[in-house]
Coordinates of C-alpha atoms in Angstrom, one line a residue:
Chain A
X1 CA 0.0 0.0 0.0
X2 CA 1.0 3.5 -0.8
X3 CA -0.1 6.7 0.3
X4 CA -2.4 9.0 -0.9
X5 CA -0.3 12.6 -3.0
X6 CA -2.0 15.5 -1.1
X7 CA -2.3 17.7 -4.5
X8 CA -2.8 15.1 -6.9
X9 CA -6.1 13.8 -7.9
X10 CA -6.5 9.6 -8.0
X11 CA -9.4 7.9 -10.0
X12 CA -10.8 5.9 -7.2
X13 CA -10.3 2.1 -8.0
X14 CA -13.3 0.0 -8.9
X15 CA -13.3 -2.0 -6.3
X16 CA -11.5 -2.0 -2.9
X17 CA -9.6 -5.5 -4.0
X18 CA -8.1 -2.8 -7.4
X19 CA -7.2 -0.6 -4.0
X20 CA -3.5 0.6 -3.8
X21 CA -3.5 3.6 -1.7
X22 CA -4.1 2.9 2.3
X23 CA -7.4 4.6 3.1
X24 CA -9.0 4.9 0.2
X25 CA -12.4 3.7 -0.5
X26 CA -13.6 2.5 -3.6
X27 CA -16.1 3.5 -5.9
X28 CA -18.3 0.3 -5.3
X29 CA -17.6 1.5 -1.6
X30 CA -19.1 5.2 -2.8
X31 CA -22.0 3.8 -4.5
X32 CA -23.0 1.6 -1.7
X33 CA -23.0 4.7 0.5
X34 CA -24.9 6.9 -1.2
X35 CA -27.4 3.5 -2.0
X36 CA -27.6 2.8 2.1
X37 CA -27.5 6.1 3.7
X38 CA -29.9 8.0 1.2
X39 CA -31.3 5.3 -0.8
X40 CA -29.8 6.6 -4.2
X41 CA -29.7 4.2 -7.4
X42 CA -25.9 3.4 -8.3
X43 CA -27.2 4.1 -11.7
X44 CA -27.3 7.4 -10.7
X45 CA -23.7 7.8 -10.8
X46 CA -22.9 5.9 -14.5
X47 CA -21.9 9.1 -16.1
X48 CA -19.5 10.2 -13.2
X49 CA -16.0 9.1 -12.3
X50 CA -14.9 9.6 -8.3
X51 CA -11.2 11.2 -7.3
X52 CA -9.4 11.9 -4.4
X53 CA -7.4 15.0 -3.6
X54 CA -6.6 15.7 -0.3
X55 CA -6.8 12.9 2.6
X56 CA -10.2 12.2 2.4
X57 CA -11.9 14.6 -0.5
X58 CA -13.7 13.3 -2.7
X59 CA -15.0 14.5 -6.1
X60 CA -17.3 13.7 -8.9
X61 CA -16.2 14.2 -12.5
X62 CA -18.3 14.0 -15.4
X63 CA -15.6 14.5 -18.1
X64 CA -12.5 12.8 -19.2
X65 CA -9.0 13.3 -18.1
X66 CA -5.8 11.0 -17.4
X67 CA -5.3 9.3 -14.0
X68 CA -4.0 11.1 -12.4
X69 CA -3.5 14.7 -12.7
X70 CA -2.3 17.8 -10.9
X71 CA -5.4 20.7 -11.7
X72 CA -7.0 22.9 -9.2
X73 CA -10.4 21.4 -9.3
X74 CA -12.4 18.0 -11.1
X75 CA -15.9 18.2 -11.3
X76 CA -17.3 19.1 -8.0
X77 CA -16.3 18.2 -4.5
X78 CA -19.3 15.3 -3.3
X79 CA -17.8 13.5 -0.4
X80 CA -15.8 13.9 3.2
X81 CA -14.3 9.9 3.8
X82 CA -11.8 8.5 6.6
X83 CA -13.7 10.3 9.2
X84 CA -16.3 8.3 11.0
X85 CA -19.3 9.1 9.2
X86 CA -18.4 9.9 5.8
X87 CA -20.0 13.2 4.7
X88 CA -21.8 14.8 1.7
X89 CA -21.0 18.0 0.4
X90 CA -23.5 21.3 0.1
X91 CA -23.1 21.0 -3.6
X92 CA -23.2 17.3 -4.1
X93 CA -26.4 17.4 -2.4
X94 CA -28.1 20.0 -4.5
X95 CA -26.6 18.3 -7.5
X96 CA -27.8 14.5 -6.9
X97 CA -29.7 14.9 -3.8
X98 CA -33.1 14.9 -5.8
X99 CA -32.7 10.9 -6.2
X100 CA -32.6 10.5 -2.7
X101 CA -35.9 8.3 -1.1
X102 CA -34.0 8.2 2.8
X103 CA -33.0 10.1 5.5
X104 CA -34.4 13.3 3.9
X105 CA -36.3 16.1 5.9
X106 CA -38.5 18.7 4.3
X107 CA -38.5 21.7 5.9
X108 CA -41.3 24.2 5.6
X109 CA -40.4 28.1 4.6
X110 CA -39.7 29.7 7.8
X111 CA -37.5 26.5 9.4
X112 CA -35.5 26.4 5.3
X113 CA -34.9 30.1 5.7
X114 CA -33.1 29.5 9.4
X115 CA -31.0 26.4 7.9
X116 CA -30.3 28.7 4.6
X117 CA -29.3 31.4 7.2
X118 CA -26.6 28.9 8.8
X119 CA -28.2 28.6 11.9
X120 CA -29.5 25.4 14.1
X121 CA -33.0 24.6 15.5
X122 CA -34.8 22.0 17.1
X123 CA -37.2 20.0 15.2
X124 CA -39.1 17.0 15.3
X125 CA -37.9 13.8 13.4
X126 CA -38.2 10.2 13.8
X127 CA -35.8 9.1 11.8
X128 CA -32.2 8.6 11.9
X129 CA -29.9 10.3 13.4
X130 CA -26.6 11.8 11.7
X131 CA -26.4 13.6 8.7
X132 CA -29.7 14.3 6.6
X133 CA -30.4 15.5 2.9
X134 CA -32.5 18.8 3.9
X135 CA -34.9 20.2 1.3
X136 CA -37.6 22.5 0.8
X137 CA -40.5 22.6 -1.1
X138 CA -40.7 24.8 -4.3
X139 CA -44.1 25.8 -6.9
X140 CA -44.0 22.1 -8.3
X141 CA -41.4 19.9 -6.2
X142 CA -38.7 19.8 -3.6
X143 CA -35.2 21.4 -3.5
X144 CA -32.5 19.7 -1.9
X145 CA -30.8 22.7 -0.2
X146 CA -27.5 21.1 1.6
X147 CA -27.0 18.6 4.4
X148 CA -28.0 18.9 8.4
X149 CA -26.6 17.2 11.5
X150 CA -29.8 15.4 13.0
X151 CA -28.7 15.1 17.1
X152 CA -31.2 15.1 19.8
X153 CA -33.7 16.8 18.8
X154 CA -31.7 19.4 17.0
X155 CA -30.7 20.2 13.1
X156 CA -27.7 21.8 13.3
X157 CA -27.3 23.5 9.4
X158 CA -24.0 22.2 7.7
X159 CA -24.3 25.0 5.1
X160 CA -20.9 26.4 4.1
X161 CA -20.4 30.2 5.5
X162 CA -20.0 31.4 2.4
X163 CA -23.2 30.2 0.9
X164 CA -25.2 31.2 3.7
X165 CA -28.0 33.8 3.3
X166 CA -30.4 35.7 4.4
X167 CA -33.7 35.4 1.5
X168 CA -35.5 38.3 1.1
Chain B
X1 CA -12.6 61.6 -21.9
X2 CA -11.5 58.1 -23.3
X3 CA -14.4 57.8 -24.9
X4 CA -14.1 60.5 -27.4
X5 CA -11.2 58.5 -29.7
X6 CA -14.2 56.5 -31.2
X7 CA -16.1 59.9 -31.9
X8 CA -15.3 59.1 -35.7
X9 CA -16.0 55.0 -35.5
X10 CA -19.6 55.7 -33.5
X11 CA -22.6 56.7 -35.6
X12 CA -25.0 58.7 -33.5
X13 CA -22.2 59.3 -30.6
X14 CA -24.2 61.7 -28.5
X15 CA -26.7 58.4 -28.1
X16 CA -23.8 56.3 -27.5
X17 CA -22.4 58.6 -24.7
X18 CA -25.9 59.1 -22.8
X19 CA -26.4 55.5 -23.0
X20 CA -22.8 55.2 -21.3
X21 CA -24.1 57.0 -18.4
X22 CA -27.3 55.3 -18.0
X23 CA -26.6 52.5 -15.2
X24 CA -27.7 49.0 -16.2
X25 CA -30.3 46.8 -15.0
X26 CA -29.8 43.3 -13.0
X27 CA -29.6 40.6 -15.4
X28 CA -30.0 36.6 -14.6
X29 CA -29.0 34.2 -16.9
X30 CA -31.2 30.6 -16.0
X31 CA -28.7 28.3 -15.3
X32 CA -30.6 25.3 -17.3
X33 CA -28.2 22.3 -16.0
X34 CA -30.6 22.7 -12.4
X35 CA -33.8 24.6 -13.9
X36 CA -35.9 25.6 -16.8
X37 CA -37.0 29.0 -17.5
X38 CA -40.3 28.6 -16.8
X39 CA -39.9 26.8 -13.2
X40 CA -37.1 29.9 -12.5
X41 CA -39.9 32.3 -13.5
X42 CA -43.0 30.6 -11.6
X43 CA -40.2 30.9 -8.2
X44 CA -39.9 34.5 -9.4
X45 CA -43.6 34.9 -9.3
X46 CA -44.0 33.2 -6.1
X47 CA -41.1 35.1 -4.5
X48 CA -42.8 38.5 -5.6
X49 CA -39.8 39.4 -8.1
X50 CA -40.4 41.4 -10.5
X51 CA -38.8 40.8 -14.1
X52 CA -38.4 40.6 -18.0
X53 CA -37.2 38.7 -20.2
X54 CA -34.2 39.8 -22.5
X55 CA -35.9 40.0 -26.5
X56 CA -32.6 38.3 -27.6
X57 CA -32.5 35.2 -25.5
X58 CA -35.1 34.0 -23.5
X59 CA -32.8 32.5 -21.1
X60 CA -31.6 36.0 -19.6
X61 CA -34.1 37.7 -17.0
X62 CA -33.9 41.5 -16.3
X63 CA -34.5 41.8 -12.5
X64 CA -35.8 44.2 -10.5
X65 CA -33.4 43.8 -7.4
X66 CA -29.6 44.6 -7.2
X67 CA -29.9 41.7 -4.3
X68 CA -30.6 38.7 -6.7
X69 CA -28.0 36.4 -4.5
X70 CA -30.7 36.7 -1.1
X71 CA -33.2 34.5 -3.1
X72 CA -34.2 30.9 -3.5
X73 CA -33.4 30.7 -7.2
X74 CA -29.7 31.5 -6.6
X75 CA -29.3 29.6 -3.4
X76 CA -30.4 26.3 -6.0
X77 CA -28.1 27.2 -8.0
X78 CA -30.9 28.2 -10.8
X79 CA -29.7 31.7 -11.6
X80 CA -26.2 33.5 -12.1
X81 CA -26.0 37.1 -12.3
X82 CA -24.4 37.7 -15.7
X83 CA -24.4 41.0 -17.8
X84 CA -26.8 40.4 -20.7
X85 CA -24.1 41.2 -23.7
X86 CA -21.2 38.3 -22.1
X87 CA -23.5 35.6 -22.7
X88 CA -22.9 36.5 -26.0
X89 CA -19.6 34.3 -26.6
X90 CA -20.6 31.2 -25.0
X91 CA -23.7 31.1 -27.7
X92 CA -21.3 32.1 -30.6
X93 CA -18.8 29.3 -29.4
X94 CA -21.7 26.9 -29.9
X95 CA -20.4 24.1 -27.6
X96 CA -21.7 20.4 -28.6
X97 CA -22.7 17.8 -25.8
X98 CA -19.1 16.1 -25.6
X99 CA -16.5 18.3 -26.8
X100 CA -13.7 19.2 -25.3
X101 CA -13.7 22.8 -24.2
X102 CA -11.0 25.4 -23.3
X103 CA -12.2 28.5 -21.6
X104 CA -8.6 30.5 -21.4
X105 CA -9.6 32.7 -18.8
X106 CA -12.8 31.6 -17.0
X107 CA -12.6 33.1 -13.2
X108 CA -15.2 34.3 -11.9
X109 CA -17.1 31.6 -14.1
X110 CA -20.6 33.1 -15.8
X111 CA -19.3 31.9 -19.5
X112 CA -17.6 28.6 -17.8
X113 CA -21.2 28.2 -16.5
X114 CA -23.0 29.1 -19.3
X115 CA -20.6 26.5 -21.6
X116 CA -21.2 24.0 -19.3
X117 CA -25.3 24.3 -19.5
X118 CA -24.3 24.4 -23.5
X119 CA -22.2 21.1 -23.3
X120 CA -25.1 19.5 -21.0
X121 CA -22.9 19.0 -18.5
X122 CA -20.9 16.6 -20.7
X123 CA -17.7 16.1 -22.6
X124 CA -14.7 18.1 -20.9
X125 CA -14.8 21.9 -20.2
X126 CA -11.0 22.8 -19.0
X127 CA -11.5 26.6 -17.2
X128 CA -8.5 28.2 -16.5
X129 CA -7.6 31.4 -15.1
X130 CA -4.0 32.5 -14.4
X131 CA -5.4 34.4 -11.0
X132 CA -5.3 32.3 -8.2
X133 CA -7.2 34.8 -6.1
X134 CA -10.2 34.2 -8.5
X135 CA -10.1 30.7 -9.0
X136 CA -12.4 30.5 -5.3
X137 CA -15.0 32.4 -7.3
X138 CA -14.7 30.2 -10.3
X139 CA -14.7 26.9 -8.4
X140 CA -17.3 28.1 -6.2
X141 CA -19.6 29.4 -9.1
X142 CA -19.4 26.0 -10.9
X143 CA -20.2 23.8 -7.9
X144 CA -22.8 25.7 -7.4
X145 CA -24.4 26.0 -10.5
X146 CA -24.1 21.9 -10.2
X147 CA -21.1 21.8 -13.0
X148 CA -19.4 18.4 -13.3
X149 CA -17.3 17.8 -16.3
X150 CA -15.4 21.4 -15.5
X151 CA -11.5 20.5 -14.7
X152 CA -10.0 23.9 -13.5
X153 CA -6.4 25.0 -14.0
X154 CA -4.2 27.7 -12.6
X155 CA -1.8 28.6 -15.4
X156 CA -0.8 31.6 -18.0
X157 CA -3.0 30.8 -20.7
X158 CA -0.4 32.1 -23.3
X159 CA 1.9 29.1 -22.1
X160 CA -0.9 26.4 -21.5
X161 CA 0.6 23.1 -21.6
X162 CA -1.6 20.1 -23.0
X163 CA 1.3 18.0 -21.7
X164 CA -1.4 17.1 -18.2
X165 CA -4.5 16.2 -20.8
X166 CA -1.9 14.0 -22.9
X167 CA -1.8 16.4 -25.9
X168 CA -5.3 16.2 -26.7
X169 CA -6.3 18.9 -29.0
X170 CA -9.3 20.9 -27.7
X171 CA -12.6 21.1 -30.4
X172 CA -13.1 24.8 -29.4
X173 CA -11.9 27.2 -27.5
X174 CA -13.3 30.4 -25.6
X175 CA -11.2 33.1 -25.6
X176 CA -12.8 36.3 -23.7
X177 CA -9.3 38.0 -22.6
X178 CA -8.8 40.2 -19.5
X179 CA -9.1 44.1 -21.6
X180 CA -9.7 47.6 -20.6
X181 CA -12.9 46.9 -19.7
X182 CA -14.2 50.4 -21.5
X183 CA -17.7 48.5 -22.0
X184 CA -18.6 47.9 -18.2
X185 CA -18.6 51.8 -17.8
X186 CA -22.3 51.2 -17.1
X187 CA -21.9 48.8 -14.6
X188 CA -18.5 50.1 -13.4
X189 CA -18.7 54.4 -13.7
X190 CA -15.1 54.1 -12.4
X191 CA -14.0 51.3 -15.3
X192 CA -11.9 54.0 -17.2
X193 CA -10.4 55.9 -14.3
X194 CA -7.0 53.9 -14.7
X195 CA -7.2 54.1 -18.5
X196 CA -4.1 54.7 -19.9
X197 CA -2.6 54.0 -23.8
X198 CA 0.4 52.5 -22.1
X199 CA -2.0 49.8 -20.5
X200 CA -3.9 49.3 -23.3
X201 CA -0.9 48.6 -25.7
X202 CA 0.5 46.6 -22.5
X203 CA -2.9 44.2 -22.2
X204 CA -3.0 43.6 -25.8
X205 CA 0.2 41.4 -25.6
X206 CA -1.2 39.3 -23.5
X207 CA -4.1 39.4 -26.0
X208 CA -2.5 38.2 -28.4
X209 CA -0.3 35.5 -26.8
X210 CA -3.1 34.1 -25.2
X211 CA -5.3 33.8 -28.8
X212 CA -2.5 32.7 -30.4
X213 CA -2.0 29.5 -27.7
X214 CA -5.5 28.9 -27.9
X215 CA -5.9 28.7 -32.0
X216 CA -2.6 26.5 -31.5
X217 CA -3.9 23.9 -28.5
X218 CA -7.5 23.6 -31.1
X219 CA -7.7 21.0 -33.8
X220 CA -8.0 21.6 -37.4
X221 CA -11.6 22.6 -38.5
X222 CA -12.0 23.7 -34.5
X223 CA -13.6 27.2 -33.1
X224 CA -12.3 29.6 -31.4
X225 CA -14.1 32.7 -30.2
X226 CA -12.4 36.0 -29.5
X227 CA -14.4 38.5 -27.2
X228 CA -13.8 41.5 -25.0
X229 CA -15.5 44.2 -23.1
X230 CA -13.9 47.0 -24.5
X231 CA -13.9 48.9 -28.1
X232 CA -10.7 50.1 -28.1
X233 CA -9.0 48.5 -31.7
X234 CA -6.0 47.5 -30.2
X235 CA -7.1 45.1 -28.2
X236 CA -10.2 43.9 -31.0
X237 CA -9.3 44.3 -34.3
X238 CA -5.3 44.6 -34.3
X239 CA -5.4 41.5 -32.3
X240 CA -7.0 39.1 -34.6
X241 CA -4.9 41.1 -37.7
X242 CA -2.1 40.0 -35.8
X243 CA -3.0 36.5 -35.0
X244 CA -4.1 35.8 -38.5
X245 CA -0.5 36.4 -39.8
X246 CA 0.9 34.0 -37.0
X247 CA -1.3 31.1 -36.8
X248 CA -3.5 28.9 -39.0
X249 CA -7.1 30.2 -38.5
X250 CA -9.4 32.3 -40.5
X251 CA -12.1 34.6 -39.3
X252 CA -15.8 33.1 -39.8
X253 CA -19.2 35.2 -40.2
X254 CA -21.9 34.1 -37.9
X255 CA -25.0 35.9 -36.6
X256 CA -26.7 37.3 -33.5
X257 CA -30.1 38.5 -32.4
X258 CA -28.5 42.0 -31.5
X259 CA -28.0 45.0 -33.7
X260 CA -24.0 45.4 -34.4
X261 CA -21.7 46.8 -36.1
X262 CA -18.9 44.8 -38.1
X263 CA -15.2 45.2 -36.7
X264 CA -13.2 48.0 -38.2
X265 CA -10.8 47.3 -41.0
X266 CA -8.2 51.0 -40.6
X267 CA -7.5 52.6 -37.0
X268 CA -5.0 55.5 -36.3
X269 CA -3.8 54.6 -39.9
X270 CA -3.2 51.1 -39.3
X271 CA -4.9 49.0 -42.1
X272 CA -6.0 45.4 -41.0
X273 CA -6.9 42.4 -42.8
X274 CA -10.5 43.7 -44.5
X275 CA -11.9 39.9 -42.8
X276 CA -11.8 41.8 -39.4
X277 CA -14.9 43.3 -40.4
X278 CA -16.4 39.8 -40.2
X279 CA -16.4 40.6 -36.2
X280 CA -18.8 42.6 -34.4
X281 CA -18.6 45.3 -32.3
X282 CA -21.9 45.9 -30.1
X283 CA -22.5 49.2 -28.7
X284 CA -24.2 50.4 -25.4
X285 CA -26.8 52.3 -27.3
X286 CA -27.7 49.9 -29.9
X287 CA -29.7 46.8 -27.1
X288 CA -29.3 48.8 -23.9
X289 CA -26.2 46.6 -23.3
X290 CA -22.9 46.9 -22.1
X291 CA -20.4 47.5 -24.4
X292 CA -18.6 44.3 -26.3
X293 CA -16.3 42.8 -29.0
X294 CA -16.9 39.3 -30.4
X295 CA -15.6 37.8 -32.8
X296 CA -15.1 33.6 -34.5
X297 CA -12.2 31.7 -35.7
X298 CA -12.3 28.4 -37.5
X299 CA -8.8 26.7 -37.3
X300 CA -6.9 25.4 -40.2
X301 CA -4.7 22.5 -40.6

């Protein structure tokens, strides 16, 4: 095993037996994440390749490059791993976070507008706990608008700083 | 006054100055890789926005608010605050689901965006900008406008290397060049108060080495656009005379919903090469725009 180049992104292998680098998930290990935590299809993911840069970043790619390769940025950053609970991005979850059929919580106007605003708030909600796909609803569907920490009896909003707002 | 050295390119200047101090309005462009226009205008209506539609292209929304980031739409990622005239390029560029893209200097991201709705969020869109500083905007624009096949690079666009994407010509290029910026005077009243001719001789070096990479790193029969935000002719028209004597590429008509005028052909008695007129130079007081120079390159062999 090898260890993983800080600026240098790595096509995740298929599978964790292709694995090289110590630490690393795989993408079957990727799919069956998203599949377990937030019930999305694998099939989702077909047209996207996963990289690391950075111990633990992950990032979805929709294009083509070699593997690997030293660039700023590849698609768009999807996934915190080697932590305890892996963790999905802001922008990962407004990007695939429609498909998701678990662990999501709907939040009417006023309690979106708090979350949007970066700020926690107890709720009510009997499912798990950990990290939830938080959406709101729009004229004709739902908007997955980031991720929230579920934790007794509490959401606490994951939302970035710097994509917090307050909506007019 | 800068503005009066194209007193004798400008018909009807008088209009043309008076529209240079009118300010402009707050224009969206409908990011359609997260929304439609219609679902972006029903959240409009709901929201109690008031708006219009741009004539030109349906997909650009004059808003009544200079807030547009404190609403839903933008929090989605279903809007991006773009000046009407700069989604001009991207359309001319005409990016196809799967090509591969080169946007030469893309930071803060609204044509990176916009070629990336184009492409369908498929094929490979490299943005690059040499600023570092910017690249956070670029990056943070993309992600959240949803944008997944966008690689982003950090280098001088005049010495791009394909060496990292193993030598892989790109199908087109966008080349809309850091300039003078005379055509944001609307937006920006204090655009021109660092004008100089020294700068503007300076910049349009860097005009031309970057062009000149990109027509070289695009295969035969690719596209390349030119565009800038200013009208100054040394940093329009000289620099495509120029390129066109150092590169394999010739200049291609195409056409647009707005009234413009074709590129100038003799400036400060220069002559150029008479196919610069195939460009086109748009005017503040010919939409209600900003002010902006576009122009299209096919590559030869």
């Amino acid at each position: 095993m090898t260890d993983n180049v800080s600026h240098r992104f790595d096509r995740l292998p298929p599978t964790s037996a292709d694995c090289v680098v110590s630490g690393r998930p795989s993408r079957q290990d990727v799919l069956e994440w998203w599949d377990e935590r937030f019930g999305i299809d694998p099939a989702v993911f077909d047209g996207y390749s996963f990289w690391e840069k950075g111990a633990g970043k992950l990032w979805a790619f929709a294009g083509d490059v070699p593997d690997p390769i030293t660039v700023e940025a590849l698609g768009l950053t999807a996934l915190r791993v080697r932590q305890e609970h892996w963790k999905p991005t802001t922008d990962a979850v407004q990007r695939f976070g429609h498909h998701a059929t678990r662990n999501v919580i709907e939040l009417a106007d006023p309690e979106a507008r708090t979350f949007i605003a970066g700020e926690d708030q107890q709720l009510a909600w009997d499912g798990d706990w950990g990290y939830l796909i938080v959406t709101r609803s729009t004229v004709d569907d739902t908007e997955p608008l980031g991720v929230g920490l579920y934790l007794h009896g509490e959401l606490r909003s994951q939302i970035p700083k710097g994509r917090r707002r307050d909506i007019d | 006054m800068v503005l009066e050295r194209y007193r004798p390119l400008i018909e009807e200047f008088e209009a043309f100055l008076a529209a240079c101090e009118r300010p402009l309005p707050s224009v969206v462009r409908v990011n359609t890789l997260k929304a439609s226009v219609d679902q972006v205008r029903e959240a409009l209506d709901a929201d109690g926005y008031a708006y219009e539609s741009c004539e030109w292209h349906p997909e650009l929304l004059r808003l009544e608010t200079d807030h547009p980031g404190n609403s839903w739409p933008y929090v989605h990622g279903w809007i991006y605050g773009q000046e009407e005239v700069s989604a001009l390029p991207a359309l001319v560029l005409d990016p196809q689901p799967d090509d591969r893209v080169f946007d030469a200097c893309a930071a803060p991201g609204s044509k990176t965006t916009q070629l990336a709705a184009l492409m369908a969020d498929t094929g490979t869109l490299v943005a690059n900008d040499v600023n570092l500083g910017r690249l956070s905007a670029l990056r943070s624009n993309a992600e959240r406008c949803g944008v997944t096949n966008c690689v982003v690079t950090s280098k001088d666009a005049q010495t791009f290397s394909l060496g990292p994407f193993d030598d892989e010509p790109f199908d087109r290029a966008l080349v809309d060049v850091p300039c003078s910026c005379e055509g944001t005077i609307r937006k920006n009243p204090t655009a021109l108060d660092e004008w100089s001719l020294d700068r503007v001789t300076g910049i349009s070096g860097v005009q031309r080495g970057i062009l000149e990479r990109a027509v070289q790193m695009t295969r035969a029969g690719g596209t390349v656009v030119y565009s800038t935000c200013t009208f100054a002719p040394e940093e329009n028209e000289a620099v495509l005379d120029h390129v066109l004597g150092t590169e394999s590429c010739r200049l291609i008509e195409f056409d647009t919903p707005l009234t413009t005028r074709p590129g100038i052909t003799e400036w400060n008695g220069e002559q150029y090469d008479p196919s610069v007129g195939r460009a086109k130079r748009i005017y503040p007081h010919l939409n209600d725009t900003g002010g902006f120079f576009c122009a299209k390159l096919e590559v030869g062999s």
